[in-house]
Short mmCIF file of C-alpha atoms and ligand atoms in Angstrom, two decimals:
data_model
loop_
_atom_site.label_atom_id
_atom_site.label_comp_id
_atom_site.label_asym_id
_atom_site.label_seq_id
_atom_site.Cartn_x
_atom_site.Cartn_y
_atom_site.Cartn_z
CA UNK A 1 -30.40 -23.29 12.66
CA UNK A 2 -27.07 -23.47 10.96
CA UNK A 3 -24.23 -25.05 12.98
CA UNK A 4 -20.97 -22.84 12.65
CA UNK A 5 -17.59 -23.99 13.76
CA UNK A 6 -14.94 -21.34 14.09
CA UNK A 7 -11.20 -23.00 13.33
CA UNK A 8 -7.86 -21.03 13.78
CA UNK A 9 -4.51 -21.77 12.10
CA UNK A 10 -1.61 -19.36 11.99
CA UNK A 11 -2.65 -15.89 12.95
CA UNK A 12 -3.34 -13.42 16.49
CA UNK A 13 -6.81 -14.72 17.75
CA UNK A 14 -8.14 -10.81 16.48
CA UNK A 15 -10.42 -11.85 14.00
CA UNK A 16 -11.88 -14.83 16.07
CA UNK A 17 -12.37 -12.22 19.07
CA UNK A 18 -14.37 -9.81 16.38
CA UNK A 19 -17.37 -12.81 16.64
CA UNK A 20 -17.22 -11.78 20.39
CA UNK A 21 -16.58 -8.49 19.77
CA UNK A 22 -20.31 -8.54 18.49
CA UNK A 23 -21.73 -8.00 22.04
CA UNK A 24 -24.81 -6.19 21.17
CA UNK A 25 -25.69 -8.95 18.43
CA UNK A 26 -24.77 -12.14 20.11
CA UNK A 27 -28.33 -12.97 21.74
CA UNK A 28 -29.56 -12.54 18.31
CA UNK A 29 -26.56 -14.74 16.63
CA UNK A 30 -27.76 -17.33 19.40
CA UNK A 31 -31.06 -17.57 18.19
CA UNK A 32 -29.95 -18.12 14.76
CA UNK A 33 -27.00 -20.41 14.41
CA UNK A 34 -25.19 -22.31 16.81
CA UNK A 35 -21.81 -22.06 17.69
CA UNK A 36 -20.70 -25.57 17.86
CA UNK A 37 -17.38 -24.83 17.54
CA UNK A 38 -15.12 -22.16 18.83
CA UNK A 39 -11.89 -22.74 21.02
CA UNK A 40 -11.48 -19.14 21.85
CA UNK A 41 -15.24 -19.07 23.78
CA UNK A 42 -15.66 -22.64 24.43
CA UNK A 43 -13.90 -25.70 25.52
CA UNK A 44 -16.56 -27.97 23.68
CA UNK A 45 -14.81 -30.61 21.54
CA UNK A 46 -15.82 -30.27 17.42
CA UNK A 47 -18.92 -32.61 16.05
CA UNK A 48 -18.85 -32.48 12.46
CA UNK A 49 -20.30 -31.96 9.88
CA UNK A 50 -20.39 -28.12 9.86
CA UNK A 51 -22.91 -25.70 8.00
CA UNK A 52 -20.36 -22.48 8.06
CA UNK A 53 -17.19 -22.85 8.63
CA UNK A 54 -15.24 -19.78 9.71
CA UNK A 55 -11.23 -19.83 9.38
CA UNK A 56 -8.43 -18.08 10.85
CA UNK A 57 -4.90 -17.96 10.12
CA UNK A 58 -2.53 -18.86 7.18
CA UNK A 59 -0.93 -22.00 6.73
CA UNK A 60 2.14 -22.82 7.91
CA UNK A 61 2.72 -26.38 9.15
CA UNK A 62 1.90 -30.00 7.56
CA UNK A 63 0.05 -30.72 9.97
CA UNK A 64 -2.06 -27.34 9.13
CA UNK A 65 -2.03 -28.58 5.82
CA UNK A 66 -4.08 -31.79 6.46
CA UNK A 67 -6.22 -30.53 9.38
CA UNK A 68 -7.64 -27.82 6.99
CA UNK A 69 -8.52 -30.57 4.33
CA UNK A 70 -10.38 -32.52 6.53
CA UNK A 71 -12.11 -29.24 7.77
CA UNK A 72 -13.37 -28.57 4.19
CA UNK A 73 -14.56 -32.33 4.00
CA UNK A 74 -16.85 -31.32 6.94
CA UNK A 75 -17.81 -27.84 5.65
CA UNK A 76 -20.32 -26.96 3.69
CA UNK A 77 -19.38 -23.38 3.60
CA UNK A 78 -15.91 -22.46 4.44
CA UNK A 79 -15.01 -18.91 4.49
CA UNK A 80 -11.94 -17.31 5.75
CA UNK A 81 -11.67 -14.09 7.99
CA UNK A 82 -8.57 -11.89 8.33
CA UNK A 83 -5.32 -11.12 6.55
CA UNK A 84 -3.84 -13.93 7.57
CA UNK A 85 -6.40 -16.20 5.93
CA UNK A 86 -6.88 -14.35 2.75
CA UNK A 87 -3.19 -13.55 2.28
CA UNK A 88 -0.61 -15.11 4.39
CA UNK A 89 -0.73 -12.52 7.02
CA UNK A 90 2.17 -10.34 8.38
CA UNK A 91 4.05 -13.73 8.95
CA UNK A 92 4.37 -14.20 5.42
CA UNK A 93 7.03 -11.61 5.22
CA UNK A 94 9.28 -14.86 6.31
CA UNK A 95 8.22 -16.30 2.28
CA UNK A 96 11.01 -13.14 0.97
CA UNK A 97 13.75 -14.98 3.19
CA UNK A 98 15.18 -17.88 3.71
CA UNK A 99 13.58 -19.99 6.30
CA UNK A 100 16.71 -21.11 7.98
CA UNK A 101 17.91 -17.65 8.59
CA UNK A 102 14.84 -16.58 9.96
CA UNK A 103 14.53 -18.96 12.40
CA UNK A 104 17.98 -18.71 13.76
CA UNK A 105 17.26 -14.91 14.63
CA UNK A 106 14.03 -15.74 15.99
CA UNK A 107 14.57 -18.67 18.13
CA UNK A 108 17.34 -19.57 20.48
CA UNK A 109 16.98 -23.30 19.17
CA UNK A 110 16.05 -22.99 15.85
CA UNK A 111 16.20 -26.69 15.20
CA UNK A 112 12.92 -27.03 17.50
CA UNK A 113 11.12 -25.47 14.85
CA UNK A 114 9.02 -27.93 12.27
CA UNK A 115 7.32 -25.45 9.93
CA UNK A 116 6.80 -25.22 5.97
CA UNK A 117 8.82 -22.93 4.01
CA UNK A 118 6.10 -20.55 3.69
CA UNK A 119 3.59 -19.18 5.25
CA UNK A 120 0.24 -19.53 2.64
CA UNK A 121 -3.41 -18.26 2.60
CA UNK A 122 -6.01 -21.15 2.93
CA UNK A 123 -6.64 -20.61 -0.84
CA UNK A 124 -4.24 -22.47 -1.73
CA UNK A 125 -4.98 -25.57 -0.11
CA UNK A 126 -8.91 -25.88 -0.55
CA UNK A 127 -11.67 -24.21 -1.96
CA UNK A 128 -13.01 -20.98 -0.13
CA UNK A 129 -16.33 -20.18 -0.20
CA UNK A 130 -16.14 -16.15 0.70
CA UNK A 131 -12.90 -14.45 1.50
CA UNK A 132 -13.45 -11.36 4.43
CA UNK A 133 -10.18 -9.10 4.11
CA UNK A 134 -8.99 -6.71 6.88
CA UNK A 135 -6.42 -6.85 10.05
CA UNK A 136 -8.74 -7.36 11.97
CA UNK A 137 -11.67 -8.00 9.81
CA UNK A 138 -15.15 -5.43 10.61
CA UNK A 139 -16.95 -7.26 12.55
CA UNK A 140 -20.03 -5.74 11.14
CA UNK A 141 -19.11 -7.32 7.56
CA UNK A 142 -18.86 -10.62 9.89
CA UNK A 143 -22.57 -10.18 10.77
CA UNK A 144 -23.79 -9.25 7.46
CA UNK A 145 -21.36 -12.25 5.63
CA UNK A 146 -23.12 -15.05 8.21
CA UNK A 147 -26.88 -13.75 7.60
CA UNK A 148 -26.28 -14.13 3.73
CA UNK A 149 -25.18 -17.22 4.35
CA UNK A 150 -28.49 -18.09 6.87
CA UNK A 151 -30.78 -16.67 4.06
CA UNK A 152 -29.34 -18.27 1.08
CA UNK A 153 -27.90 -15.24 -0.93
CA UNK A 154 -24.12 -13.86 -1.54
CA UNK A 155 -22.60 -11.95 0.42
CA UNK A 156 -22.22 -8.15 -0.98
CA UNK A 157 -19.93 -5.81 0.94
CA UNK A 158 -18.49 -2.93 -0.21
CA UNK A 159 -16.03 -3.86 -3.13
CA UNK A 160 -14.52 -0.20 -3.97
CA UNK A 161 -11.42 1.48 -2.80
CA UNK A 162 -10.93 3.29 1.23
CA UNK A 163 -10.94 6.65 -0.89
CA UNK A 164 -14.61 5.91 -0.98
CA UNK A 165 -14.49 5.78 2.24
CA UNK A 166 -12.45 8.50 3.33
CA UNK A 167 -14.50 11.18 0.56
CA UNK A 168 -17.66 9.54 2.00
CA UNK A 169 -16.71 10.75 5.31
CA UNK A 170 -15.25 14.13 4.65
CA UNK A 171 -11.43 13.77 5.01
CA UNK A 172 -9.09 15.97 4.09
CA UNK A 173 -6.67 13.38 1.80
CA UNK A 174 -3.39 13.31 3.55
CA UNK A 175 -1.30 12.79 0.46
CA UNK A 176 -2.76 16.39 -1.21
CA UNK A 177 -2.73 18.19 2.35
CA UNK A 178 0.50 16.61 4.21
CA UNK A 179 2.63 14.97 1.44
CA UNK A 180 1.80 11.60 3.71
CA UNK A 181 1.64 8.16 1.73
CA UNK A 182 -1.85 6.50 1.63
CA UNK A 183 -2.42 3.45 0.13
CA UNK A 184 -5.82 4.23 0.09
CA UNK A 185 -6.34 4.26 -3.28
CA UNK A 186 -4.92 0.33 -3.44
CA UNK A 187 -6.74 -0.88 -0.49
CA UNK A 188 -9.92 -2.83 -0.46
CA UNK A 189 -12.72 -0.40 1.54
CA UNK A 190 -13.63 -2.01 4.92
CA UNK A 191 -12.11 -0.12 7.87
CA UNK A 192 -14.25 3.39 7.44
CA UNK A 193 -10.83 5.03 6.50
CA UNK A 194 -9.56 5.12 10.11
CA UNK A 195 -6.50 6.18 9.42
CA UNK A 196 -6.64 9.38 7.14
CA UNK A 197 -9.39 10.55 9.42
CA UNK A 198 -6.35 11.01 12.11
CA UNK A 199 -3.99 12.13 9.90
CA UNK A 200 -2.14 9.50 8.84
CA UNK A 201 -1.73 7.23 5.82
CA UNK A 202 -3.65 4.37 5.01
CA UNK A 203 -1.58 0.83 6.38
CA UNK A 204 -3.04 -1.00 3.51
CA UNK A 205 -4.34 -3.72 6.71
CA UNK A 206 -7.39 -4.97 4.05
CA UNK A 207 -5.33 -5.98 1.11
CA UNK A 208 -5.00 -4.88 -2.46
CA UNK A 209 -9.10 -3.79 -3.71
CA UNK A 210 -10.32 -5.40 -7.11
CA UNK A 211 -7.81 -4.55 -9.86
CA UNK A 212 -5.25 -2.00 -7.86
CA UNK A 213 -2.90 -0.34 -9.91
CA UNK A 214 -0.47 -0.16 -7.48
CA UNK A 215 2.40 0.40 -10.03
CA UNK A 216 1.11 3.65 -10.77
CA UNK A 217 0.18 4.92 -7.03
CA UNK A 218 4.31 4.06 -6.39
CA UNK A 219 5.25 6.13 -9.31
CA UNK A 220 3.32 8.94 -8.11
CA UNK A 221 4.53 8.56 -4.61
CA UNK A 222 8.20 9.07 -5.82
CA UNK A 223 7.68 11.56 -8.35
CA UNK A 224 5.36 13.82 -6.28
CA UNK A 225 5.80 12.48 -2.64
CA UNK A 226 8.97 11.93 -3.33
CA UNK A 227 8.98 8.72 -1.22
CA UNK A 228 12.08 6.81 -1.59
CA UNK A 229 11.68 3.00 -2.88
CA UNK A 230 12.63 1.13 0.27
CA UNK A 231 9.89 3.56 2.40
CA UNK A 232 7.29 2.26 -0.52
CA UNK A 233 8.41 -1.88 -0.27
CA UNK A 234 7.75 -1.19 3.10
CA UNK A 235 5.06 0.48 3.07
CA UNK A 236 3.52 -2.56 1.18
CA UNK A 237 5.25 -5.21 2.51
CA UNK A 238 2.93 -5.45 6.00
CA UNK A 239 -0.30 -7.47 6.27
CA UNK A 240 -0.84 -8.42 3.25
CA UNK A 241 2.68 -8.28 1.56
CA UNK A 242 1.59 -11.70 -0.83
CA UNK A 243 -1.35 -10.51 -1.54
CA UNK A 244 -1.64 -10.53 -5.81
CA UNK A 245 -1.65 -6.73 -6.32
CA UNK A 246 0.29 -5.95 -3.30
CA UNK A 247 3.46 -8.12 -4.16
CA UNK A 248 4.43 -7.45 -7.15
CA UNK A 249 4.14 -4.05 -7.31
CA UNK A 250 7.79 -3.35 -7.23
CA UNK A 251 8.56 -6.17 -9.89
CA UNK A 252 6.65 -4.04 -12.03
CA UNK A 253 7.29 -0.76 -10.97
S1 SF4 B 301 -5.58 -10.87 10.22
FE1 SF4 B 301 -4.63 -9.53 11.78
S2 SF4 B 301 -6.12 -9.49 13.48
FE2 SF4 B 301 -6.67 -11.25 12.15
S3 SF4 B 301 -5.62 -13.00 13.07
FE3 SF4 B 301 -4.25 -12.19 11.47
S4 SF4 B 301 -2.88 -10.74 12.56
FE4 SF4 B 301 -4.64 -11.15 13.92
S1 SF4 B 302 -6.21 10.17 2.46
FE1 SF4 B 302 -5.75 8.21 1.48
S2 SF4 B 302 -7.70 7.13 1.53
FE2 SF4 B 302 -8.17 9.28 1.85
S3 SF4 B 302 -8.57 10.08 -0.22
FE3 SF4 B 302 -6.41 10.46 0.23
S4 SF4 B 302 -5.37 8.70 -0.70
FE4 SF4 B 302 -7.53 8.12 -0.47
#
């Protein structure tokens, strides 16, 4: 049975809770790995070394810095679930600002607070075995990611955009029917196209897809949406706002 150990840096706890989340599937996760690991279920203290590690949260602390280190030591296969993870997470926005000025309008005593300048993905400290993108991440993709893993083949989840998605289920787009901004077109398929199926615009929560061309989607949004350029930085600037593909999108727009 593999041994997994489930670690969480900066982040919510939501992408952790999606391995609960599994509730029908959990008796047959049990049978297959064991979850030696895993604050948010179990008080049990960690006993490396690790088969699959599962990881949480961006970086955002030396002391985050070495503890994920000696996590990879331990890992055989270390993969990271969630925006914050794979991209910094909505906490990154901080990275645009300077740190001192965001702390004094967050905290009352802003000199309490020992943090890096920036708030990173785990990519950039140590080598990740399989990146899951979404906030949360689908827990189904969780399942399907760990039982690659258990029988020794790569991962393969849907790599396309959610207008695959969204066409796959029907849905009217919102930008031809309502004027609405999607980012749809940008955004790495995962989440079933939630969104557009109630109307609104995608939130862009799973991060840019393989090669987006978000350039051009903003130029279209202001020429035909007419969407003004702040509303579009915003617009990406959320989950994933240092996400390659996502971030500089207005450098080169
Ligand atoms: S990616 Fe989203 S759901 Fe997951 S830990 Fe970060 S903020 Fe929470
Ligand atoms: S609503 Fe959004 S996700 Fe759906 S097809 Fe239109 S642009 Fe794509």
């Amino acid at each position: 049975m593999k041994k997994i150990a489930v670690w969480k840096f900066t982040s919510c706890d939501g992408c952790q809770l999606s391995l609960l989340d599994l509730e029908d599937e959990l008796l047959e996760i049990d049978k297959n790995f064991v979850i030696s690991y895993f604050l948010e279920a179990s008080s049990r203290s960690p006993e490396p070394p690790f088969d699959i590690s599962l990881v949480e949260g961006s970086i955002t602390t030396e002391e985050a810095k070495r503890k994920i280190i000696e996590i990879r030591n331990h890992s055989s296969i270390l993969i990271t679930i969630g925006a914050c993870a794979t991209a910094g997470g909505i906490q990154a926005l901080r990275n645009f600002a300077s740190l001192q000025t965001v702390k004094e309008r967050v905290y009352p005593q802003p000199e309490l607070i020992d943090v890096l300048p920036t708030s990173l993905p785990i990519s950039q400290y140590v080598q990740v075995d399989y990146e899951l993108q979404g906030c949360p991440i689908n827990k189904q993709q969780l399942l399907s990611v760990l039982y690659s893993y258990l029988f020794g083949f790569r991962p393969s989840l849907n790599s396309g955009s959610v207008c695959m998605e969204c066409k796959m289920r029907g849905t009217p787009c919102v930008m031809v029917t309502s004027k609405t901004l999607c980012l749809g077109p940008v955004t790495h398929a995962g989440c079933g196209a939630i969104c557009p199926s109630f109307g609104r615009g995608c939130y862009g929560c799973y991060g840019p897809k393989e090669t987006p061309n978000s350039p051009s989607l903003s130029r279209w949004a202001k020429e035909k949406l007419c969407i003004e350029p702040t509303a579009l930085k915003q617009a990406f600037h959320t989950f994933n706002c240092i996400a390659d593909g996502f971030k500089r999108f207005d450098e080169d727009d």
